[in-house]
Each structure stands twice: as C-alpha cells, then as structure tokens.
Short mmCIF file of C-alpha atoms and ligand atoms in Angstrom, two decimals:
data_model
loop_
_atom_site.label_atom_id
_atom_site.label_comp_id
_atom_site.label_asym_id
_atom_site.label_seq_id
_atom_site.Cartn_x
_atom_site.Cartn_y
_atom_site.Cartn_z
CA MET A 1 20.57 110.50 -104.87
CA SER A 2 21.92 113.16 -106.99
CA ARG A 3 23.29 111.58 -110.10
CA ASN A 4 19.78 112.76 -112.34
CA GLY A 5 19.35 115.85 -110.27
CA GLU A 6 18.45 118.79 -111.28
CA ARG A 7 21.81 120.77 -111.29
CA VAL A 8 23.10 122.97 -109.18
CA LEU A 9 26.21 125.09 -109.37
CA ILE A 10 28.60 125.92 -106.38
CA ILE A 11 31.04 128.67 -106.88
CA GLY A 12 33.48 127.80 -104.19
CA SER A 13 34.80 124.34 -101.88
CA GLY A 14 35.30 126.21 -98.56
CA PRO A 15 32.99 124.88 -95.42
CA ALA A 16 30.27 126.75 -97.34
CA GLY A 17 30.55 125.55 -100.75
CA LEU A 18 31.60 122.15 -99.20
CA PHE A 19 28.34 121.71 -96.72
CA ALA A 20 26.12 123.73 -99.44
CA ALA A 21 26.78 120.37 -101.76
CA LEU A 22 25.91 117.77 -99.50
CA ARG A 23 23.07 119.38 -98.45
CA LEU A 24 21.90 119.36 -101.88
CA ILE A 25 22.82 116.04 -102.45
CA GLU A 26 20.16 114.92 -99.65
CA LEU A 27 17.85 117.00 -101.36
CA GLY A 28 18.00 115.11 -104.60
CA LYS A 29 20.19 117.71 -106.28
CA LYS A 30 23.35 117.63 -108.66
CA PRO A 31 26.23 120.01 -107.29
CA ILE A 32 28.74 120.92 -109.47
CA VAL A 33 31.37 123.05 -107.38
CA LEU A 34 33.63 125.13 -108.87
CA GLU A 35 36.94 125.95 -107.36
CA ARG A 36 39.66 128.34 -108.64
CA GLY A 37 41.95 126.83 -106.53
CA LYS A 38 43.66 123.64 -106.32
CA ASP A 39 43.24 120.34 -104.34
CA VAL A 40 44.37 120.17 -100.49
CA ARG A 41 47.52 118.55 -101.79
CA LEU A 42 48.70 120.49 -104.48
CA ARG A 43 47.43 124.04 -102.80
CA ARG A 44 50.07 123.16 -99.97
CA ARG A 45 53.06 123.44 -102.70
CA ASP A 46 51.86 127.11 -103.53
CA ILE A 47 51.58 127.96 -100.05
CA ALA A 48 55.32 127.08 -99.52
CA LEU A 49 56.09 129.24 -102.27
CA ILE A 50 54.68 132.15 -100.21
CA HIS A 51 56.93 131.01 -97.47
CA LYS A 52 59.84 130.58 -99.18
CA GLN A 53 59.98 132.93 -102.15
CA HIS A 54 57.24 135.78 -101.21
CA LEU A 55 55.40 134.25 -104.62
CA VAL A 56 51.75 134.75 -104.02
CA ASP A 57 49.53 132.76 -106.87
CA PRO A 58 46.09 134.46 -107.24
CA ASP A 59 44.20 131.31 -107.31
CA SER A 60 46.30 129.07 -104.79
CA ASN A 61 47.11 130.40 -101.86
CA TYR A 62 46.11 130.30 -97.93
CA CYS A 63 42.78 131.88 -98.73
CA PHE A 64 42.13 130.06 -102.01
CA GLY A 65 41.75 126.33 -103.05
CA GLU A 66 40.13 123.10 -101.84
CA GLY A 67 38.54 123.37 -98.21
CA GLY A 68 38.52 127.35 -98.33
CA ALA A 69 40.84 129.63 -96.14
CA GLY A 70 41.07 127.42 -92.92
CA THR A 71 42.50 124.02 -94.53
CA TYR A 72 45.65 124.11 -92.86
CA SER A 73 44.30 125.43 -89.38
CA ASP A 74 43.77 122.88 -86.32
CA GLY A 75 40.40 123.88 -87.20
CA LYS A 76 38.80 125.04 -84.33
CA LEU A 77 35.35 124.65 -84.42
CA TYR A 78 33.70 127.92 -82.55
CA THR A 79 30.62 128.50 -81.72
CA ARG A 80 28.96 130.44 -78.96
CA SER A 81 26.50 128.15 -78.42
CA ASP A 82 25.54 126.05 -75.82
CA LYS A 83 23.33 123.88 -78.42
CA ARG A 84 26.29 121.65 -79.15
CA ALA A 85 24.25 118.87 -79.65
CA THR A 86 23.27 120.51 -83.05
CA PHE A 87 26.84 121.76 -83.64
CA ALA A 88 27.76 117.99 -83.51
CA GLY A 89 25.07 116.66 -85.68
CA PHE A 90 26.36 119.39 -87.79
CA TRP A 91 29.57 117.03 -88.43
CA LYS A 92 27.54 114.07 -89.61
CA TYR A 93 29.04 113.71 -93.02
CA LEU A 94 32.01 113.23 -91.72
CA LEU A 95 31.65 110.87 -88.85
CA ALA A 96 29.72 108.84 -91.79
CA SER A 97 32.93 109.31 -94.29
CA VAL A 98 35.82 108.92 -91.71
CA HIS A 99 33.72 106.40 -88.87
CA ARG A 100 35.32 109.00 -86.01
CA LYS A 101 33.59 109.97 -83.38
CA ILE A 102 33.85 114.29 -82.55
CA PHE A 103 33.98 115.57 -79.55
CA SER A 104 33.33 119.71 -79.67
CA SER A 105 33.49 122.33 -77.19
CA LYS A 106 32.94 125.96 -77.56
CA ARG A 107 36.48 126.30 -78.89
CA THR A 108 37.71 123.06 -80.03
CA PRO A 109 41.18 122.02 -82.36
CA ILE A 110 39.87 119.11 -84.71
CA SER A 111 42.96 116.63 -83.16
CA GLY A 112 44.98 113.69 -83.50
CA ARG A 113 44.34 111.46 -86.41
CA ILE A 114 41.74 113.60 -87.72
CA ASN A 115 42.46 117.10 -89.93
CA LEU A 116 41.32 119.56 -91.80
CA PRO A 117 42.76 118.55 -95.18
CA ARG A 118 41.55 114.65 -94.80
CA ILE A 119 38.16 115.44 -93.48
CA ILE A 120 37.66 117.92 -96.94
CA ALA A 121 39.28 114.89 -98.87
CA ALA A 122 36.84 112.99 -97.88
CA ILE A 123 33.94 115.31 -98.50
CA ARG A 124 35.19 115.40 -101.99
CA ALA A 125 35.05 111.91 -102.64
CA CYS A 126 31.49 111.53 -100.84
CA ILE A 127 30.41 114.53 -103.61
CA ARG A 128 31.76 112.53 -106.61
CA SER A 129 30.54 109.37 -105.45
CA SER A 130 27.33 110.70 -104.83
CA GLY A 131 26.74 111.78 -108.27
CA GLY A 132 28.21 115.23 -107.73
CA GLU A 133 31.17 116.84 -109.50
CA VAL A 134 33.86 119.06 -108.41
CA HIS A 135 36.33 120.91 -110.60
CA PHE A 136 39.35 122.64 -109.45
CA GLU A 137 41.52 125.29 -111.41
CA THR A 138 38.34 126.83 -112.36
CA ARG A 139 37.78 130.12 -111.37
CA VAL A 140 33.99 131.51 -112.53
CA THR A 141 34.69 135.05 -114.44
CA GLU A 142 31.24 135.63 -115.37
CA PHE A 143 27.62 135.13 -114.81
CA LEU A 144 25.23 133.89 -117.52
CA LEU A 145 22.24 135.73 -117.26
CA HIS A 146 18.74 135.68 -119.90
CA ASP A 147 16.41 138.25 -118.78
CA GLY A 148 17.13 138.05 -115.26
CA ALA A 149 17.54 134.10 -115.02
CA VAL A 150 20.79 132.60 -114.18
CA GLN A 151 21.90 130.26 -117.08
CA GLY A 152 24.98 129.19 -115.81
CA VAL A 153 28.46 130.58 -115.41
CA LEU A 154 31.85 131.48 -118.02
CA ASP A 155 35.10 130.35 -116.47
CA GLN A 156 38.84 131.78 -116.99
CA HIS A 157 38.90 129.56 -119.87
CA GLY A 158 35.75 130.78 -121.59
CA ASN A 159 34.27 127.28 -121.01
CA ARG A 160 30.45 127.66 -119.96
CA HIS A 161 28.93 126.16 -117.14
CA GLU A 162 25.41 125.62 -117.57
CA ALA A 163 22.72 125.58 -114.58
CA ARG A 164 19.53 127.26 -113.98
CA GLN A 165 20.71 127.94 -110.32
CA LEU A 166 23.67 129.06 -108.80
CA ILE A 167 25.25 129.24 -104.71
CA LEU A 168 28.03 131.69 -104.62
CA ALA A 169 30.07 130.54 -101.56
CA THR A 170 33.23 132.47 -102.59
CA GLY A 171 33.96 133.52 -98.86
CA HIS A 172 35.53 136.64 -97.55
CA SER A 173 37.96 137.48 -100.13
CA ALA A 174 37.17 136.82 -103.74
CA ARG A 175 37.13 140.72 -104.82
CA ASP A 176 36.84 140.13 -107.79
CA ILE A 177 33.27 138.46 -107.47
CA PHE A 178 31.99 141.29 -105.34
CA GLU A 179 32.76 143.26 -108.19
CA LEU A 180 31.15 141.64 -110.54
CA LEU A 181 28.12 141.88 -108.89
CA HIS A 182 28.01 145.15 -108.58
CA HIS A 183 28.90 145.04 -112.34
CA LYS A 184 26.12 142.99 -113.05
CA GLY A 185 23.69 145.16 -111.23
CA ILE A 186 23.04 142.26 -108.48
CA ALA A 187 22.20 144.00 -105.24
CA ILE A 188 25.04 143.31 -102.51
CA GLU A 189 25.77 145.02 -99.52
CA ALA A 190 28.33 146.25 -97.52
CA LYS A 191 28.62 144.46 -93.76
CA PRO A 192 30.41 145.84 -91.00
CA PHE A 193 33.97 144.37 -90.21
CA ALA A 194 37.08 144.90 -88.22
CA LEU A 195 40.94 145.34 -89.32
CA GLY A 196 43.63 145.80 -87.05
CA VAL A 197 46.75 144.49 -86.16
CA ARG A 198 48.29 140.78 -85.26
CA ALA A 199 50.04 140.91 -81.77
CA GLU A 200 52.52 137.96 -81.12
CA HIS A 201 54.02 137.25 -77.76
CA PRO A 202 55.32 134.01 -75.99
CA GLN A 203 53.20 131.42 -75.40
CA SER A 204 55.32 131.17 -71.86
CA LEU A 205 53.75 134.65 -71.44
CA ILE A 206 50.55 133.90 -71.85
CA ASP A 207 50.48 131.02 -70.00
CA GLU A 208 52.06 132.78 -67.09
CA ALA A 209 49.65 135.93 -67.12
CA GLN A 210 46.78 133.17 -67.24
CA TYR A 211 47.68 130.37 -64.99
CA ARG A 212 49.70 132.81 -62.57
CA CYS A 213 52.47 130.35 -62.33
CA SER A 214 55.78 130.62 -63.68
CA GLN A 215 55.81 127.36 -65.63
CA ARG A 216 52.73 125.72 -67.30
CA PRO A 217 52.19 121.98 -65.90
CA ASP A 218 51.87 119.73 -68.73
CA TYR A 219 48.49 118.85 -67.63
CA LEU A 220 47.07 122.54 -68.93
CA PRO A 221 46.69 123.32 -72.24
CA PRO A 222 48.92 126.24 -73.52
CA ALA A 223 46.57 129.34 -72.33
CA SER A 224 44.44 131.49 -74.27
CA TYR A 225 43.00 134.77 -74.01
CA ALA A 226 40.03 136.95 -74.80
CA LEU A 227 39.72 140.70 -74.69
CA VAL A 228 37.10 143.45 -75.19
CA ASP A 229 37.35 146.76 -74.70
CA GLN A 230 36.04 150.37 -75.83
CA VAL A 231 38.56 153.08 -77.16
CA ALA A 232 36.56 156.19 -77.88
CA GLY A 233 33.31 154.88 -78.62
CA ARG A 234 34.55 152.28 -80.56
CA GLY A 235 34.71 148.44 -79.95
CA VAL A 236 37.85 146.91 -80.08
CA TYR A 237 39.15 143.32 -79.59
CA SER A 238 41.16 140.22 -79.93
CA PHE A 239 39.91 138.01 -82.25
CA CYS A 240 40.98 134.31 -83.14
CA MET A 241 43.62 134.03 -81.15
CA CYS A 242 45.82 131.37 -81.60
CA PRO A 243 47.37 129.41 -78.49
CA GLY A 244 50.60 127.69 -79.63
CA GLY A 245 50.34 129.12 -82.87
CA ILE A 246 51.73 130.71 -86.07
CA ILE A 247 51.03 133.98 -88.46
CA ALA A 248 50.38 133.33 -91.73
CA PRO A 249 51.03 135.15 -95.15
CA CYS A 250 47.13 134.76 -96.12
CA ALA A 251 47.31 137.51 -99.16
CA THR A 252 45.53 136.79 -102.49
CA LYS A 253 47.03 139.01 -104.95
CA PRO A 254 50.77 139.81 -105.43
CA GLY A 255 52.01 143.65 -103.96
CA GLU A 256 49.67 143.35 -100.64
CA VAL A 257 50.20 141.87 -97.65
CA VAL A 258 47.72 140.41 -95.29
CA THR A 259 48.40 138.23 -91.96
CA ASN A 260 46.38 135.57 -90.30
CA GLY A 261 47.00 132.88 -87.61
CA TRP A 262 46.41 129.31 -87.04
CA SER A 263 47.49 126.76 -84.61
CA PRO A 264 48.83 123.70 -85.24
CA SER A 265 46.72 120.44 -83.88
CA LYS A 266 49.01 120.21 -81.06
CA ARG A 267 49.46 123.58 -80.21
CA ASN A 268 53.02 123.19 -79.82
CA ASN A 269 55.07 126.35 -81.22
CA PRO A 270 56.49 128.36 -78.45
CA PHE A 271 54.17 131.37 -79.67
CA ALA A 272 51.18 132.91 -79.23
CA ASN A 273 49.28 135.44 -81.37
CA ALA A 274 46.00 136.94 -81.89
CA GLY A 275 44.31 139.62 -84.01
CA ILE A 276 43.89 143.58 -82.07
CA VAL A 277 41.12 144.56 -84.47
CA VAL A 278 38.81 147.96 -84.49
CA ALA A 279 35.47 147.98 -85.59
CA VAL A 280 35.47 150.20 -89.15
CA GLU A 281 32.51 152.70 -89.27
CA MET A 282 31.60 154.11 -92.32
CA THR A 283 33.35 157.36 -91.55
CA ASP A 284 36.84 155.84 -92.02
CA LEU A 285 35.54 154.62 -95.41
CA GLU A 286 34.61 158.61 -96.58
CA PRO A 287 37.20 158.91 -98.70
CA TYR A 288 36.11 155.72 -100.96
CA ALA A 289 32.04 156.34 -101.08
CA LYS A 290 32.55 156.63 -104.61
CA TYR A 291 32.77 152.67 -104.87
CA GLY A 292 29.31 152.67 -103.16
CA PRO A 293 28.83 149.40 -101.47
CA LEU A 294 32.54 148.38 -102.29
CA ALA A 295 33.95 151.34 -100.71
CA GLY A 296 34.79 148.89 -97.67
CA VAL A 297 36.96 146.23 -99.92
CA HIS A 298 38.66 149.33 -101.76
CA PHE A 299 39.95 150.77 -98.19
CA GLN A 300 40.62 147.18 -97.11
CA ARG A 301 42.77 146.67 -100.55
CA HIS A 302 44.33 150.49 -99.98
CA VAL A 303 45.31 149.14 -96.87
CA GLU A 304 46.83 146.20 -98.22
CA GLN A 305 49.22 147.42 -100.31
CA SER A 306 50.27 149.75 -97.79
CA ALA A 307 51.79 146.88 -95.91
CA TRP A 308 53.16 145.33 -98.87
CA ARG A 309 54.93 148.79 -99.49
CA LEU A 310 55.96 149.07 -95.36
CA GLY A 311 57.00 145.40 -95.66
CA GLY A 312 60.15 145.92 -98.77
CA GLU A 313 57.70 145.53 -101.30
CA ARG A 314 57.77 141.12 -100.45
CA GLN A 315 55.51 139.32 -98.40
CA SER A 316 57.77 140.79 -95.43
CA ALA A 317 55.26 142.23 -92.81
CA PRO A 318 55.85 145.26 -91.44
CA ALA A 319 56.58 144.81 -87.45
CA GLN A 320 57.05 146.59 -84.56
CA ARG A 321 57.64 145.46 -81.05
CA MET A 322 54.64 146.13 -79.07
CA ILE A 323 55.83 149.23 -76.86
CA ASP A 324 57.50 151.16 -80.02
CA PHE A 325 53.85 150.73 -81.86
CA THR A 326 52.21 152.42 -78.60
CA GLU A 327 55.14 155.17 -78.73
CA ASN A 328 55.32 154.91 -82.40
CA LYS A 329 59.21 154.65 -82.53
CA LEU A 330 60.78 152.81 -85.12
CA SER A 331 62.50 149.51 -83.44
CA GLN A 332 66.16 148.84 -83.46
CA SER A 333 65.44 144.64 -83.48
CA LEU A 334 62.95 142.87 -83.67
CA PRO A 335 62.40 139.32 -81.39
CA ALA A 336 61.95 136.00 -83.14
CA CYS A 337 58.27 134.98 -84.22
CA SER A 338 56.54 132.99 -86.39
CA TYR A 339 55.99 134.54 -89.56
CA GLN A 340 57.91 132.82 -91.72
CA PRO A 341 58.30 134.89 -94.79
CA GLU A 342 60.38 137.59 -92.49
CA SER A 343 59.05 140.91 -90.91
CA HIS A 344 60.42 144.45 -91.95
CA ARG A 345 60.81 146.91 -89.11
CA SER A 346 58.34 149.76 -89.74
CA TYR A 347 55.90 152.26 -88.49
CA CYS A 348 52.93 149.94 -88.50
CA ARG A 349 50.92 152.96 -87.76
CA THR A 350 51.04 154.58 -91.27
CA CYS A 351 48.86 151.33 -92.87
CA CYS A 352 45.36 152.41 -92.26
CA PRO A 353 43.81 155.53 -90.43
CA PRO A 354 44.82 157.25 -87.80
CA ARG A 355 41.49 156.62 -85.67
CA LEU A 356 42.06 152.93 -86.05
CA ALA A 357 45.62 152.41 -85.14
CA THR A 358 44.85 154.44 -82.20
CA GLY A 359 42.18 151.92 -81.20
CA CYS A 360 44.60 149.14 -81.58
CA ARG A 361 47.41 151.10 -79.79
CA LYS A 362 45.30 152.01 -76.75
CA HIS A 363 44.11 148.10 -76.66
CA SER A 364 47.39 146.79 -77.47
CA LYS A 365 48.38 148.24 -73.49
CA HIS A 366 45.11 147.19 -72.54
CA LEU A 367 46.72 143.70 -73.44
CA ALA A 368 50.18 144.22 -72.21
CA ARG A 369 48.42 145.29 -68.21
CA ARG A 370 46.40 142.25 -68.27
CA CYS A 371 49.85 140.08 -68.92
CA GLY A 372 51.46 141.62 -65.75
CA GLY A 373 51.96 144.67 -66.24
CA THR A 374 55.07 143.86 -68.92
CA ILE A 375 54.73 146.21 -71.41
CA ARG A 376 57.81 148.11 -71.31
CA THR A 377 59.74 144.85 -70.94
CA LYS A 378 58.72 142.27 -73.38
CA PRO A 379 58.77 142.38 -76.71
CA PHE A 380 55.69 141.96 -79.05
CA SER A 381 55.46 141.70 -82.72
CA LEU A 382 52.67 143.09 -84.69
CA ARG A 383 51.05 142.25 -87.90
CA ARG A 384 48.45 143.61 -89.95
CA ASN A 385 45.21 141.41 -89.78
CA ARG A 386 42.86 141.30 -92.84
CA GLY A 387 39.75 143.03 -91.98
CA ARG A 388 36.78 141.15 -93.35
CA VAL A 389 33.81 142.12 -96.00
CA ARG A 390 31.02 139.70 -95.45
CA LEU A 391 29.09 138.62 -98.16
CA SER A 392 29.58 134.94 -98.37
CA GLY A 393 26.93 133.47 -100.33
CA TYR A 394 23.57 133.58 -102.63
CA ALA A 395 20.87 131.79 -103.87
CA GLY A 396 19.76 132.45 -107.68
CA SER A 397 17.44 131.25 -109.82
CA ARG A 398 15.11 133.51 -112.27
CA ASN A 399 15.48 136.88 -112.77
CA ALA A 400 18.68 137.56 -111.12
CA GLY A 401 20.43 140.79 -112.52
CA THR A 402 18.29 142.95 -110.93
CA PRO A 403 18.54 145.02 -107.81
CA SER A 404 15.56 144.16 -106.40
CA ASN A 405 15.06 141.21 -107.25
CA GLN A 406 14.02 138.53 -104.25
CA ARG A 407 15.29 135.60 -105.72
CA VAL A 408 19.08 136.20 -104.96
CA VAL A 409 19.05 135.86 -101.65
CA PRO A 410 21.83 137.00 -99.48
CA LEU A 411 22.85 134.84 -96.31
CA ARG A 412 22.47 136.02 -92.82
CA ARG A 413 24.56 134.77 -90.43
CA ARG A 414 22.93 132.97 -87.18
CA ARG A 415 23.19 135.28 -84.59
CA TRP A 416 23.90 132.71 -82.01
CA LEU A 417 27.29 131.30 -83.68
CA CYS A 418 30.27 133.69 -84.33
CA TRP A 419 32.42 133.49 -88.28
CA GLY A 420 34.57 130.66 -88.82
CA ILE A 421 34.29 127.03 -90.21
CA VAL A 422 30.79 126.15 -88.67
CA SER A 423 29.12 129.39 -89.21
CA ALA A 424 30.08 129.26 -92.75
CA ALA A 425 29.09 125.71 -93.12
CA MET A 426 25.92 126.14 -91.91
CA ASP A 427 25.32 129.19 -94.00
CA GLY A 428 26.25 126.68 -96.94
CA GLU A 429 23.28 124.61 -95.71
CA ARG A 430 20.76 127.04 -95.37
CA CYS A 431 21.69 128.25 -98.77
CA ALA A 432 21.07 124.91 -100.27
CA GLU A 433 17.38 124.45 -98.74
CA ARG A 434 16.57 127.43 -99.97
CA ALA A 435 18.08 126.84 -103.31
CA ALA A 436 16.03 123.48 -103.21
CA SER A 437 12.77 125.10 -102.33
CA LEU A 438 12.93 127.90 -105.14
CA PRO A 439 10.73 127.07 -108.15
CA LEU A 440 12.79 126.87 -111.23
CA PRO A 441 11.62 128.99 -114.56
CA THR A 442 9.82 127.17 -116.62
C1 FAD B 1 45.03 130.79 -91.49
C2 FAD B 1 43.21 130.60 -91.04
C3 FAD B 1 43.08 130.24 -89.69
C4 FAD B 1 42.08 129.72 -89.58
N1 FAD B 1 41.45 129.09 -88.88
C5 FAD B 1 40.03 128.80 -88.33
C6 FAD B 1 39.58 127.86 -87.26
O1 FAD B 1 40.48 127.59 -86.75
N2 FAD B 1 38.72 128.04 -87.00
C7 FAD B 1 37.36 128.60 -88.02
O2 FAD B 1 36.01 128.51 -87.37
N3 FAD B 1 37.70 129.65 -88.98
C8 FAD B 1 39.05 129.56 -89.20
N4 FAD B 1 39.24 130.51 -90.69
C9 FAD B 1 38.18 131.12 -90.96
C10 FAD B 1 37.43 130.06 -91.73
O3 FAD B 1 38.23 129.43 -92.55
C11 FAD B 1 36.57 130.99 -92.42
O4 FAD B 1 35.88 131.53 -91.94
C12 FAD B 1 35.94 130.23 -93.67
O5 FAD B 1 36.73 129.43 -94.29
C13 FAD B 1 34.91 130.97 -94.24
O6 FAD B 1 34.09 129.82 -95.14
P1 FAD B 1 33.57 130.23 -96.74
O7 FAD B 1 33.33 128.86 -97.11
O8 FAD B 1 32.58 131.10 -96.64
O9 FAD B 1 34.50 130.58 -97.34
P2 FAD B 1 36.04 130.54 -98.14
O10 FAD B 1 36.66 129.20 -97.05
O11 FAD B 1 37.06 131.50 -98.01
O12 FAD B 1 36.71 129.53 -99.30
C14 FAD B 1 35.43 130.39 -100.60
C15 FAD B 1 36.07 129.50 -101.49
O13 FAD B 1 35.46 129.94 -102.91
C16 FAD B 1 36.92 129.67 -103.56
N5 FAD B 1 36.49 130.75 -104.77
C17 FAD B 1 36.81 132.16 -104.31
N6 FAD B 1 36.19 133.03 -105.40
C18 FAD B 1 35.91 132.24 -106.77
C19 FAD B 1 35.64 131.95 -107.94
N7 FAD B 1 35.93 133.36 -108.57
N8 FAD B 1 35.72 131.04 -108.42
C20 FAD B 1 35.78 129.58 -108.20
N9 FAD B 1 35.98 129.64 -106.69
C21 FAD B 1 36.09 130.54 -105.97
C22 FAD B 1 37.94 129.98 -102.93
O14 FAD B 1 38.91 129.98 -103.72
C23 FAD B 1 37.63 129.09 -101.66
O15 FAD B 1 38.04 128.09 -101.95
C24 FAD B 1 41.00 130.48 -90.32
C25 FAD B 1 41.00 131.02 -91.46
C26 FAD B 1 42.42 131.45 -91.87
C27 FAD B 1 42.54 132.24 -93.18
#
C-alpha cells in the first residue's frame, strides 16, 4: 500500500510512467503522476481537431496525453523475445483490473473488447485507489534542485510538486524536457535513431505479394512485412508496419509535420503502411554540432518544419507516388490514402539530407520488387516518419544536477526487446525498482 509511503514524482503517463507507478505501489511508495496532456477520453477531441482543422495542441495530441504515444493504436505488443511467459506476466496489473486473459505472441494486437484506452483508465483507477495520484494538464517546466538534490518540480502554472525522488518518463517527443535537462547541467547522451518516410499501399497488394494469391481468404489475417537492407553502408529498414492501418498526424507542435502509423484492432482498413527508415549517423548531425547532445533534436525539428512548409503550412503531409519519389519527379496526382488531414504533392526528398533520402529511395525500390515488380504501375504514397531520440527516463535523488552524478540514472533498454509499449513499460518498472533502492538524503 502506498498511501503513507515516500512520495515519488513520475513525469509522464505513457507506458513507462504508468508501469513505474504500479511497481512503486508494490514497493510501498506513493507515486504522484504528472501528465501534461488530458485523460484518454478528453484527449480524443484534440486529436479530432488535428484531423479536421489542422490544429495541434502542444500538450494534447497523438503523442501527449494519458497513455502516451500509442494509446489509440491496436497496441501491438512487440517483443523479439521468446520469453513470452515474462511478457504475459508483465500484464498482471491489467489482468487483475479487467479480469481478462491476454494471449501474446511476438506481435499481437490487443483485440476484441479489451482496448488500450480502457486498459489505461483501469490502470489510472488502480493507482488512485492504491493511494497514488494522477494529475492531468500538468506540464513540468522546471526541476527544483537544492545542493544537487531533487526537491520537486514546478508546473506551467507555477505550482510546486515536492518529492525527493523523480522518475522522468516523458518519452521520445518531449524536446522541452531534453532541453531543460541540458540547461540544468544534467548529463544527457544522444542515442542513435532513424528517420525516413511512411510508405502506404493497398493492403490487397501486400496480401497478394505475401500470400501469393490474388485474393486473401478470410481465414488469413491482413499480411505484413519486414524488410532490412544496406544502402551504401547504411542500415535501411521497414519499421512499425501497420497492416490494415492508418497514417496518423503525430506532430507535437504547430508548425511541424510528423507521421506515424497504427492499425485498428480489426486491421480492416484497406491500406497498409510502414515507416521506411534510414539510420542517422553522426555525419548527418555535423551542421548541428553546436547543440552538443541535442544535435539530433535540432536536426529532427528542422526536418519536421521543412515537412510542414512543403505540406503547405498545414498538417497536410508532403506526399509523392513511390515511382515519382524514386525518380525525383513531382507526382501529377495522388492516390487515395488513409492520412486524414490531406496530403500535398511535393518533392519529399527535399525534407531531409540527400544521403538519407537516397537510402529511402533505394530501399523503396527493393520494397516494390518484393511486391511483385510493381514499381512502375502501382501507386504508393509517401509520408514522413518521425525519427526518434531516445532518452526515456531518469531516476534522480540527491545530487541530481551535476553531469558526473551517478544518481541520475539514464535507463537502458533491454536488448532482447525492441522499442515500443512493452519495452517502455519494462523500463518504467526497472526505473521504479532503482528509485526504491536508492538511499534518500537525510
Ligand atoms: C500512432 C502510434 C502508434 C503506436 N503503436 C504502437 C504499437 O502498436 N505497439 C507498440 O509497441 N508501440 C507503438 N507505438 C510506440 C509506443 O507508443 C511508444 O514506444 C511508447 O508509448 C513509449 O512509451 P513512454 O512511456 O516511454 O513514452 P510516451 O508514450 O511518449 O509517454 C510520455 C508521456 O509523457 C508526457 N510528458 C511529456 N513531457 C511532459 C512534461 N514536461 N510534463 C508532464 N508530462 C509530460 C506525455 O504527454 C506522454 O503522455 C506507437 C506510437 C504512435 C505514435
């Protein structure tokens, strides 16, 4: 029970923050979750505004709000591990709260009557009923440090939230937090990331290529694919493939365009999409070297702003048919696609450095070949896909604030898991355990 336990602030209510809170409760602590966005129900309205009116609320959007970035997806639970017992056990909180059984495989949608918003609301209820707190529309803007020790944080309204420990679970998109950390002299480290485009094609085309039949029988699920390539020594690969999926506008600020993909749990949309991403290397970041560990963040912002300008200064995504992308021609027309805020005919390659665009272009040809050599006839749409800067969490206690401080602990991802909901949640748990094991200042 956490009611009288030591307070631990958790910034962010994505999978990392929520599972950190649950673990802290188990360890007898009192988690106080501060979330800049709204609860899962109210957040939907702001997402609708992005689709319909091209308005992006910097605190409530596809990435920010209760449940974090993947809340409205089918919640594919990725793990490359065969240790599925660990994986299933991971959802014990969910099983306890909604009394259902989840069957997991390496890539399973949470389907049927269980869906992510309901799970997340159940987790919130569980945290509150166990003595923890969850506060929405509370954006952390300042860390309160005294003599290097964490005292608490300030939110955007100037309210003070006190605690001697703090878990930062603000995800990949909270650039303001990266900047705040850097500004405070807390050591941060850039991690490798990838950046590219979203390729969309008719699901029937992928079915045909993968199942080798003209029409997918009902007993087969919409097909997916995973491609890995090397182009001029660089890794290029498909990422977050969404069968029967939708391309979503995932910008976190006005003036930027970012796309990501998700599948509804039935995967019954007529399109399939995937990120085609290229590994970003240090040489790509040279023009931003003056920003130190934030070079990648500035590079990413520059690309997203370029995409916004190319898209007509709205949430319309710059788009091109695949054949035109590979031949660097402006498309005469665009095919129907799942991206609701519209697409805008553009030269997509101009959004990012030529080396990255070339990687995407060559890999796209590979993809087209895999789809039966259809590159010259089938329409593909292209969307930008967000690169990721990984700095997902910190547990801090005394002496936080000095770069060499060992008590500010950047989380390391478990190698046998790939990025996503599962790895974030496991990082959250580990961070909670670390916070609970650190001695507190007297
Ligand atoms: C459209 C979409 C679909 C996805 N689908 C899947 C999928 O099917 N399967 C999968 O495994 N992964 C999926 N992902 C990826 C997955 O959602 C992320 O890997 C995961 O959410 C990361 O969890 P996190 O807790 O580290 O961060 P996040 O989920 O990003 O959560 C961080 C939270 O911190 C809050 N925050 C940020 N800054 C502050 C601040 N200053 N003050 C207070 N709060 C703050 C944010 O509002 C946010 O709620 C998807 C992502 C997107 C965008």
